[in-house]
Short mmCIF file of C-alpha atoms and ligand atoms in Angstrom, two decimals:
data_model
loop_
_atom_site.label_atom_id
_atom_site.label_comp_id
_atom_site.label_asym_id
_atom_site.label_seq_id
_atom_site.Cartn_x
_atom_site.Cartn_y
_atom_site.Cartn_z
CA UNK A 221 205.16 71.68 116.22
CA UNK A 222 208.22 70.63 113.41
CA UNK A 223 207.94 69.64 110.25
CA UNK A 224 207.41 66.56 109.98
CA UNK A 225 204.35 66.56 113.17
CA UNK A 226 202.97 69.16 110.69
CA UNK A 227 202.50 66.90 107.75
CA UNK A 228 201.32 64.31 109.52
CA UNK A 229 198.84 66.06 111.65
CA UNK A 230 197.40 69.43 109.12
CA UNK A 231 194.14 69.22 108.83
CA UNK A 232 192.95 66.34 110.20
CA UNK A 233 190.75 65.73 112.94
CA UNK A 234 189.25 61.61 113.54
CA UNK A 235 187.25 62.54 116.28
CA UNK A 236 184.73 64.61 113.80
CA UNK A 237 184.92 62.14 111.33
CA UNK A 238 184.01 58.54 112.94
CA UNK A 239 187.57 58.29 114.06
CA UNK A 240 188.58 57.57 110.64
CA UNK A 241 192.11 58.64 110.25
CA UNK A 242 191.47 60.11 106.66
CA UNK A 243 189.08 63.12 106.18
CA UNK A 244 185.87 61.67 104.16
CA UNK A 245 186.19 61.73 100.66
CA UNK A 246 182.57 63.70 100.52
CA UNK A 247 180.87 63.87 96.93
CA UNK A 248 178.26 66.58 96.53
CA UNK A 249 176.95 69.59 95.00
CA UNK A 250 173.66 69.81 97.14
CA UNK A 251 173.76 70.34 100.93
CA UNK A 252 170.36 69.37 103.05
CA UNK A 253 170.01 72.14 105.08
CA UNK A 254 167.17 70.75 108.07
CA UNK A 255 165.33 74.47 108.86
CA UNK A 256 165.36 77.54 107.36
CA UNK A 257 167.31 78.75 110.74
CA UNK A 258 169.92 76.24 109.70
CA UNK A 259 170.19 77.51 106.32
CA UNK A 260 170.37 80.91 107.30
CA UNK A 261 173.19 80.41 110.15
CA UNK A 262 175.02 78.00 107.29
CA UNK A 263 174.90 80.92 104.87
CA UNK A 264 176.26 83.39 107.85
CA UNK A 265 178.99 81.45 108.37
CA UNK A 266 180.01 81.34 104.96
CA UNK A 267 180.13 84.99 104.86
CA UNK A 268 181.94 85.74 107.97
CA UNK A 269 184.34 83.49 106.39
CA UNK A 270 184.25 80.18 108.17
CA UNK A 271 184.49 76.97 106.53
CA UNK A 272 180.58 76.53 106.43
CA UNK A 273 179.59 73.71 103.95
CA UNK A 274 176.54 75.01 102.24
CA UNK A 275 177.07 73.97 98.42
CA UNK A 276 179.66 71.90 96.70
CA UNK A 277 181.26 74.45 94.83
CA UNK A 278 181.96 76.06 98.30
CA UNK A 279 183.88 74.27 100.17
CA UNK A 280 183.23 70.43 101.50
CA UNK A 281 184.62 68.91 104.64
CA UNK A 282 187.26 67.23 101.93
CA UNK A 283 188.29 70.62 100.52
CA UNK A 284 188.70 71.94 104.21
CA UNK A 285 190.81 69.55 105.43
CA UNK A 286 193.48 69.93 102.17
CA UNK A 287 193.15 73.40 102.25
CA UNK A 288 194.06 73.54 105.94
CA UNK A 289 196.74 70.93 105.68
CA UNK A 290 198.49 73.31 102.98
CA UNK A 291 198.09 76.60 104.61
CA UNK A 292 199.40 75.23 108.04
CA UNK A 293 202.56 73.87 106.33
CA UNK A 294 203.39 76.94 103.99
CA UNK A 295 202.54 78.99 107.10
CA UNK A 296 199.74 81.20 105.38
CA UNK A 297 196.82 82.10 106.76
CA UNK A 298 194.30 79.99 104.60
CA UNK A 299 194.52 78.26 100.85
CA UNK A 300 192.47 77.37 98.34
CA UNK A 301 192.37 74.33 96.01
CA UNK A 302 191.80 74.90 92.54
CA UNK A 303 191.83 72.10 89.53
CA UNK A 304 195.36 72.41 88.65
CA UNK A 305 199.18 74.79 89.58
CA UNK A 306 198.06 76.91 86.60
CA UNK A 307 194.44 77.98 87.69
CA UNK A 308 196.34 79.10 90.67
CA UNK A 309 198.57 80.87 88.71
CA UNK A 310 195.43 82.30 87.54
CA UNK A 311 193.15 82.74 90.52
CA UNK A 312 196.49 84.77 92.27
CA UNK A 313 196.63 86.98 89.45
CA UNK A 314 193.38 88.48 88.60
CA UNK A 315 192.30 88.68 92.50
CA UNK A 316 195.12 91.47 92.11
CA UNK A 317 194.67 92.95 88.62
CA UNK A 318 192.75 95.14 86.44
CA UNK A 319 192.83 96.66 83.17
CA UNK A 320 195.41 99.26 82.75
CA UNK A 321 197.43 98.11 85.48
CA UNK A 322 201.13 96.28 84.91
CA UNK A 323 202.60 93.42 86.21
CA UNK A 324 206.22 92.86 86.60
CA UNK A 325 206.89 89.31 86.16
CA UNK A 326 209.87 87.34 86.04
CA UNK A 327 211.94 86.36 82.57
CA UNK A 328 212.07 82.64 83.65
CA UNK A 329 208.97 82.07 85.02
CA UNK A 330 207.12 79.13 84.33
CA UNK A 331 206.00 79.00 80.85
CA UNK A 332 201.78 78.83 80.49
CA UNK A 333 201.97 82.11 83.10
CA UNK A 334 203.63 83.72 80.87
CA UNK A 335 201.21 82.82 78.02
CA UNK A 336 198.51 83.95 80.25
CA UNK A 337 200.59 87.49 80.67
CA UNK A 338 200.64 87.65 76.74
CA UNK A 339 197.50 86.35 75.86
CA UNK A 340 194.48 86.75 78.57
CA UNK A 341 196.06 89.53 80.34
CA UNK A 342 197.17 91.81 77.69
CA UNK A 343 193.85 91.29 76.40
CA UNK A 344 192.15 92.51 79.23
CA UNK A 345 194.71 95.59 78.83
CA UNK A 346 197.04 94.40 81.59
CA UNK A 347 200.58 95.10 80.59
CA UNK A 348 203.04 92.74 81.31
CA UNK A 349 207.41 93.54 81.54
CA UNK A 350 209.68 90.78 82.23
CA UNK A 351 212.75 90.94 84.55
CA UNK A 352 215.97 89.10 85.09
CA UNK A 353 215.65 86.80 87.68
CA UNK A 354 219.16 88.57 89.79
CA UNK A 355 217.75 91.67 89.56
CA UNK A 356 217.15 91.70 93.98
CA UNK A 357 216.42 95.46 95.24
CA UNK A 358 217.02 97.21 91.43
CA UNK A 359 213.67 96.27 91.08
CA UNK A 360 212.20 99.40 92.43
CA UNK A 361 213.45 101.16 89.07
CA UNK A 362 211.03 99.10 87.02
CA UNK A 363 208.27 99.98 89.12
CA UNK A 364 205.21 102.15 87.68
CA UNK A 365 202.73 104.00 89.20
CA UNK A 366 200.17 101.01 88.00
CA UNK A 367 201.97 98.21 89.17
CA UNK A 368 200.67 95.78 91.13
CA UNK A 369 201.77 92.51 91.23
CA UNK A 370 205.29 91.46 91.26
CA UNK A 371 205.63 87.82 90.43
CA UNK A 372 208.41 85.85 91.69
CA UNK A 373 209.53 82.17 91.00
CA UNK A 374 212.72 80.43 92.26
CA UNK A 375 214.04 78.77 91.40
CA UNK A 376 213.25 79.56 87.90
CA UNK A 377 211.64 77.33 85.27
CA UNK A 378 213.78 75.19 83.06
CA UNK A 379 216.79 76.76 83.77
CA UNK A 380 216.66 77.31 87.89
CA UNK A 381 218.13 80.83 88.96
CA UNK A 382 217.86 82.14 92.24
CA UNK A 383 216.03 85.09 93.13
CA UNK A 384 216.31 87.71 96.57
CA UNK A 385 212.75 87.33 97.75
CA UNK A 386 212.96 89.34 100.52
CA UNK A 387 215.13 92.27 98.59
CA UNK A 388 212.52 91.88 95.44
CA UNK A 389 209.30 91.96 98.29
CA UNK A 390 210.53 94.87 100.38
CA UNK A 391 211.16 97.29 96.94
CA UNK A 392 207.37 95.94 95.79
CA UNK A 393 205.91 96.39 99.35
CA UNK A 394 207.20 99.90 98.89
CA UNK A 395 205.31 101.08 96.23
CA UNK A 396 202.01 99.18 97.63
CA UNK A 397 202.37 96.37 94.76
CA UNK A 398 201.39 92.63 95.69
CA UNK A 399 203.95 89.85 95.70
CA UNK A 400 203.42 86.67 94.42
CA UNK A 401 205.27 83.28 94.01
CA UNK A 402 205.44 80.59 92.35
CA UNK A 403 206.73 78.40 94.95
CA UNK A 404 206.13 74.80 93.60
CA UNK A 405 209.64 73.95 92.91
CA UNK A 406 210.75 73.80 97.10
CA UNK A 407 207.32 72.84 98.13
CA UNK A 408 205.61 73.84 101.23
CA UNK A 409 208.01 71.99 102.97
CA UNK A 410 211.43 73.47 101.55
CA UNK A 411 210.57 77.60 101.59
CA UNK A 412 208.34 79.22 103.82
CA UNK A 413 206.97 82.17 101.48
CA UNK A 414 205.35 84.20 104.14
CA UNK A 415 208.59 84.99 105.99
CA UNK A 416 210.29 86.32 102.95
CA UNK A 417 208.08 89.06 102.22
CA UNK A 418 205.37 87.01 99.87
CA UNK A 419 201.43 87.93 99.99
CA UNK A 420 200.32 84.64 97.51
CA UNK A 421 202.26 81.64 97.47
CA UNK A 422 201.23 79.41 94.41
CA UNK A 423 201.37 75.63 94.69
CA UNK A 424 200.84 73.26 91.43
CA UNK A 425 200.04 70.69 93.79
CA UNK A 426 199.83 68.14 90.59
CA UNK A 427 204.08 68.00 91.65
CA UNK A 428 205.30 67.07 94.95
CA UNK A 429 201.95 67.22 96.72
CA UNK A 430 199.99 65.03 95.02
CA UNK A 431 203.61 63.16 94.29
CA UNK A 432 202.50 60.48 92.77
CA UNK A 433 201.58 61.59 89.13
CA UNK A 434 197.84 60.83 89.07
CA UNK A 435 196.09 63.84 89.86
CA UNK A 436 196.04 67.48 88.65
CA UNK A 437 195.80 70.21 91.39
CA UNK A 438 196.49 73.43 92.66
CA UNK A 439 196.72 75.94 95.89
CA UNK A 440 196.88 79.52 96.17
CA UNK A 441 197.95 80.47 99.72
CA UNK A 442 197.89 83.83 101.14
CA UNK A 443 198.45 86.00 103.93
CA UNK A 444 195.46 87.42 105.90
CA UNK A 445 195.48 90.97 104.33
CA UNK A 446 195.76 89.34 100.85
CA UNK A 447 193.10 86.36 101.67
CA UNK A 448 189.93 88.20 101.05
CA UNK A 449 190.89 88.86 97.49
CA UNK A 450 191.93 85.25 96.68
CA UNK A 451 188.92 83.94 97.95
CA UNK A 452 187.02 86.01 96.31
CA UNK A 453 188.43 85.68 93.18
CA UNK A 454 187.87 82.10 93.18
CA UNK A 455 184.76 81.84 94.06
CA UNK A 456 183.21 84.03 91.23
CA UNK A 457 184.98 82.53 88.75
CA UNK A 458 183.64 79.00 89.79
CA UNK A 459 186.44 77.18 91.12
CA UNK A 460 186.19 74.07 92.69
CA UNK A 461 188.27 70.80 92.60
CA UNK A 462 186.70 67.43 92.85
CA UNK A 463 187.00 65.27 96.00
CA UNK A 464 188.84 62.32 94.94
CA UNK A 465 191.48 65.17 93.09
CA UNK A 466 191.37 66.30 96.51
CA UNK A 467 191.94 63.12 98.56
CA UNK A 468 194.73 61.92 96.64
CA UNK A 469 196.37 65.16 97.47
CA UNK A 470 195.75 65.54 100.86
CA UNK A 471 197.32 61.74 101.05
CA UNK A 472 200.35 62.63 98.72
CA UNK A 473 200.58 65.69 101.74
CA UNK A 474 201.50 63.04 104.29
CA UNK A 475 204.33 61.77 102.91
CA UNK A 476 205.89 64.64 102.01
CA UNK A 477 208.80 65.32 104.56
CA UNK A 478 209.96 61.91 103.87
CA UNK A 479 209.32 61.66 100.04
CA UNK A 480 211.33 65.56 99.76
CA UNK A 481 214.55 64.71 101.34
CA UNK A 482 215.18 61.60 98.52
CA UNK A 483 214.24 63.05 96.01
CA UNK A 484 217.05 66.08 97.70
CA UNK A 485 219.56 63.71 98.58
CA UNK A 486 219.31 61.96 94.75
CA UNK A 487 219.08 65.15 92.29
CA UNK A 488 222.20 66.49 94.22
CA UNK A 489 224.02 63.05 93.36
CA UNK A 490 223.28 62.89 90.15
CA UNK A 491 223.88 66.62 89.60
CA UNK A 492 227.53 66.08 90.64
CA UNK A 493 227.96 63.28 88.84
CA UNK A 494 226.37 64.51 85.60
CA UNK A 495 229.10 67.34 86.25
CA UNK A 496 232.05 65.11 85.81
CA UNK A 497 230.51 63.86 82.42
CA UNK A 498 232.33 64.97 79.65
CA UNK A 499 229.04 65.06 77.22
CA UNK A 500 227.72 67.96 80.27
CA UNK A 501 228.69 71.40 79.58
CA UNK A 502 226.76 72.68 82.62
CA UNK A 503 224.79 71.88 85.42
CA UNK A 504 221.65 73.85 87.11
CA UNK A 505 220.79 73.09 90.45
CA UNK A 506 221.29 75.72 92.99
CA UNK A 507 221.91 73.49 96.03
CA UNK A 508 225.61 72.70 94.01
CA UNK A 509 228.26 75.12 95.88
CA UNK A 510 229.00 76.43 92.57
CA UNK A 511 226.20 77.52 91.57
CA UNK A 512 225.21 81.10 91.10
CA UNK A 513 222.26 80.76 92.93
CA UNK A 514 223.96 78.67 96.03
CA UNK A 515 224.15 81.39 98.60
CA UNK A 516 220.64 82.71 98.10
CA UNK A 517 219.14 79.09 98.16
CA UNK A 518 220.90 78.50 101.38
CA UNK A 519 220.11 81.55 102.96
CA UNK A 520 216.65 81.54 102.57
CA UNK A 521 215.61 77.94 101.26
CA UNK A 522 215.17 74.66 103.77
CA UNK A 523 215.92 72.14 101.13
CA UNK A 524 215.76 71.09 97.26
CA UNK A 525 213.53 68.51 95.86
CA UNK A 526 214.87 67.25 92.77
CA UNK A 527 214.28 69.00 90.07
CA UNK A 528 217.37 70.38 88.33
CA UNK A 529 218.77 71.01 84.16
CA UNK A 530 221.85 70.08 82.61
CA UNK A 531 223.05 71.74 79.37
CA UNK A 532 224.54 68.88 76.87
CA UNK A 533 227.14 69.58 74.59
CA UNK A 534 226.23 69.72 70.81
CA UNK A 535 224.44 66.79 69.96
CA UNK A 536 222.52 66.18 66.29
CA UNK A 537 219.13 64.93 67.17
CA UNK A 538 219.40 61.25 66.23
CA UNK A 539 222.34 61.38 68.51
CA UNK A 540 219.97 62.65 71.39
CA UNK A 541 217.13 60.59 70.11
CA UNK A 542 219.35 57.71 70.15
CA UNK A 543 220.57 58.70 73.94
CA UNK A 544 216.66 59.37 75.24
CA UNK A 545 214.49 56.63 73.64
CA UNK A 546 215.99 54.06 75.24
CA UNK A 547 216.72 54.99 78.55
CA UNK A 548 214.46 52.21 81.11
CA UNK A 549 214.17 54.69 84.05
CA UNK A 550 214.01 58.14 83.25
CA UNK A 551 210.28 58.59 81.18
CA UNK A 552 210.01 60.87 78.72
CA UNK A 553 207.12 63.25 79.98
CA UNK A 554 206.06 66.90 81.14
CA UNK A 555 205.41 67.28 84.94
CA UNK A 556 207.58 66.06 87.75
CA UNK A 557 206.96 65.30 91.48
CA UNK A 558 206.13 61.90 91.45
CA UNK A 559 208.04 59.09 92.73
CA UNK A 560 209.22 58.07 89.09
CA UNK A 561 212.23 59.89 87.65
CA UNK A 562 211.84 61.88 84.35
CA UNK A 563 214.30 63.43 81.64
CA UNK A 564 212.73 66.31 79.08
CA UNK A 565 214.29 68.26 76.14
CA UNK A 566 212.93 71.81 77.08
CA UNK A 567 213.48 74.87 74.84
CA UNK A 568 213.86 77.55 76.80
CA UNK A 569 214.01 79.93 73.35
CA UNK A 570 210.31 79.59 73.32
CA UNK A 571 209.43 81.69 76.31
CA UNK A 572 212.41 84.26 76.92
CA UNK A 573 212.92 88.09 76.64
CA UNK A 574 215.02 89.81 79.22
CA UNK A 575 217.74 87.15 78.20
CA UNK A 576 217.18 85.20 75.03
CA UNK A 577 218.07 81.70 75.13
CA UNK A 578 220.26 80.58 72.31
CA UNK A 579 218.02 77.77 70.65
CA UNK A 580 221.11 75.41 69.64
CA UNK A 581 222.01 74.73 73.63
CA UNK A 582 220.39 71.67 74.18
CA UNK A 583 218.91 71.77 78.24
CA UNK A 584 217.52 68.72 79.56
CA UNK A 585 215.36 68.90 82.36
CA UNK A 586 215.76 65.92 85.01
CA UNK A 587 213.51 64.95 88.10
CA UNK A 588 215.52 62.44 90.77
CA UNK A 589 212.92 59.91 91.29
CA UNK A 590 212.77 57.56 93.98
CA UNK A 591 214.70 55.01 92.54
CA UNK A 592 218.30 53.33 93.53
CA UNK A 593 220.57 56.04 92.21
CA UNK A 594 223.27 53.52 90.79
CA UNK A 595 219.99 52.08 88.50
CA UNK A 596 219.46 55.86 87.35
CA UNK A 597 223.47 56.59 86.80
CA UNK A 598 223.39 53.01 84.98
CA UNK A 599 220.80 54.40 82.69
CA UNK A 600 222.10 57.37 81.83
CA UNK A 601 225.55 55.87 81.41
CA UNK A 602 224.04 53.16 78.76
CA UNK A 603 222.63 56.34 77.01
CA UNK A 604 225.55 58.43 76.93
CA UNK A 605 227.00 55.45 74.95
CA UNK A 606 224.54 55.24 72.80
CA UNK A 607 225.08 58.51 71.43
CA UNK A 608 228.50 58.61 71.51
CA UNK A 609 227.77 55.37 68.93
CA UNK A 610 225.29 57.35 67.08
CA UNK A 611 227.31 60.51 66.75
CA UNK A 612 230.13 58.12 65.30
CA UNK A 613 228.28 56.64 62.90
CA UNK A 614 226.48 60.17 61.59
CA UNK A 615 230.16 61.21 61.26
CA UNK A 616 231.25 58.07 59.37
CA UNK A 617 228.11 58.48 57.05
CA UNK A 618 229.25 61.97 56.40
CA UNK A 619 233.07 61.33 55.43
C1 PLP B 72 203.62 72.44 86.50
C2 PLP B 72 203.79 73.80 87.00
C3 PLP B 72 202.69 74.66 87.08
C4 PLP B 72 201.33 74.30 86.57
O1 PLP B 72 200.76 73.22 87.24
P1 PLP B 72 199.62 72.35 86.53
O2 PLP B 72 199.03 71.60 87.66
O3 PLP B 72 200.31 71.50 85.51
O4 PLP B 72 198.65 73.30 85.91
C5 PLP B 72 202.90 75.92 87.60
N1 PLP B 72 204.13 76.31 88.01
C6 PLP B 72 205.19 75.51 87.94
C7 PLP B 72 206.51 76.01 88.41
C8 PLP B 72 205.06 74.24 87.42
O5 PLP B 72 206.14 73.46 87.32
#
């Protein structure tokens, strides 16, 4: 089955469910179990691991059918939905950590992990040491007898470097560490984790998944050796996601593999054209030829969605102000993946290590909506002049 048959067809079934073409959006927390044969089978089930429904927190006919949808597309073995990308983050890391082991996680990785690294981790006495993102097969030489998880994310927050996958999963595999990714940026549509070397692939599902900005969500996806652990680890620490969170992402799901290549096909336009701007120092996006991340992303990647940076040259903020408050089409807002486009200062100084980010670059983060792209060039032509107008009259004040 391709694609496209995939995320139309994942997890569905009509026939068990009145012939409705949806899965039942099914609110509970109590399940009526007839006998106490019935019970006892339902709890069996369960624990050999089949999608039993015996309590809400556990898994409902809703959950089952999202979860199934996701792990058939990523092309794990099963998923689970959590209430949001970063309890996933969570959820994948302490199924695979304990105290006095080490994690080697990746410099631009997306920022709240690495607050959870530095805050609940280390507390826990879980030590954290952050790589550059190129750093492929030399990997192995950071490796520790206690390490366990190596955490990839490409491309990387913010500022959207490549990373070898395969190269970084075969020197972890080595040593008997667990790999896992952060793969919300290409979505389950545009890399296939679990053919590059990756045990957990991570999903904040509030992005392209859901797509449609009104919903948080998240999936943690994992091969069959690794699933156990997930599960388990997300079960006792309570997870569960509620079923209209749920329904609105299993419907975002369906529309994926026609939503992705737009929002492709636009970031990639207005990455070249932001390019040729003379207010654009640089552009990040790894599916430009130039990039330094191009040959990775098309050797291992299936497509982009549109999420990309440029780096603006220096700008006093009432110039940028003057550029950003006005602009009609691109909102002014963290998260991305819904059909609306979006343009964010970010500050990459906050988070980094390995390679300190010099705070007086000025990165804007974009997300290619769905839009006509000659409305979204239009607006960020209008705003280019209206700092070039603002940057003349700060000048003129200060002669
Ligand atoms: C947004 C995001 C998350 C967290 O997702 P939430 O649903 O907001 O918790 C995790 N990883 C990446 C790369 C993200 O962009």
């Amino acid at each position: 089955m391709r694609d496209e048959t995939k995320v139309v067809v994942a997890g569905r079934d009509p026939a068990k469910q009145y012939g409705a073409v949806n899965p039942p959006v099914v609110h509970a927390s109590t399940i009526i179990h007839p006998t106490l044969d019935a019970l006892d089978a339902a709890n069996a089930a369960r624990a050999r691991d089949e999608q039993a429904v015996v309590y809400g927190r556990s898994g409902t006919p809703t959950s089952f059918a999202f979860e199934n949808a996701v792990a058939a597309l990523e092309g794990g073995h099963r998923t689970y939905a959590v209430p949001s990308g970063l309890a996933a983050v969570t959820v994948a890391m302490l199924a695979f950590l304990k105290t006095g082991d080490h994690v080697l996680m990746v410099d631009t990785v997306y920022g709240p992990t690495r607050k959870l690294c530095d805050g609940f981790l280390k507390k826990m006495g879980i030590e954290t040491t952050y790589y550059l993102p190129e750093i492929g097969s030399d990997i192995a030489a950071l490796m520790k007898p206690n390490t366990k998880v190596v955490y990839v994310e490409a491309p990387g927050s913010l500022t959207f470097e490549m990373q070898d996958i395969p190269a970084i999963a075969a020197a972890a595999h080595e040593k008997g560490a667990t790999v896992i990714m952060d793969n919300t940026w290409a979505s389950p549509l545009y890399f296939r984790p679990f053919t590059k070397g990756v045990d957990v692939s991570v999903q904040a599902a509030t992005k392209y998944i859901v797509g449609h900005s009104d919903a948080m969500l998240g999936t943690v996806t994992a091969t069959k050796e690794a699933w156990p652990k997930v599960r388990d680890c997300a079960r006792e620490l309570g997870y569960g996601v509620g079923p209209d969170d749920l329904y609105l992402g299993q419907r975002g799901f369906r529309t994926l593999a026609v939503r992705l290549p737009q929002h492709w096909k636009t970031g990639v336009e207005l990455a070249t054209w932001l390019k040729a701007r003379p207010e654009v120092i640089g552009v990040m996006h790894p599916a430009l030829p130039d990039d330094p991340g191009h040959a990775i992303w098309k050797r291992d990647f299936l497509g982009a969605s549109g999420l990309f940076a440029i780096e603006l040259e220096a700008t006093p903020r009432p110039a940028l102000a003057a550029m950003l408050d006005n602009l009609h089409h691109f909102g002014m807002g963290f998260s991305w993946g819904g059909f609306e486009s979006l343009i964010v200062w970010q500050h990459p100084e906050v988070y980094r290590t390995a390679r300190p980010w010099d705070a007086k670059r000025i990165l804007l983060r974009i997300h290619a909506g769905l839009e006509n792209i000659e409305d979204l060039k239009a607006d960020l032509e209008a705003g280019f002049e209206r700092r070039k107008k603002a940057m003349a009259a700060g000048k003129a004040a200060a002669d």
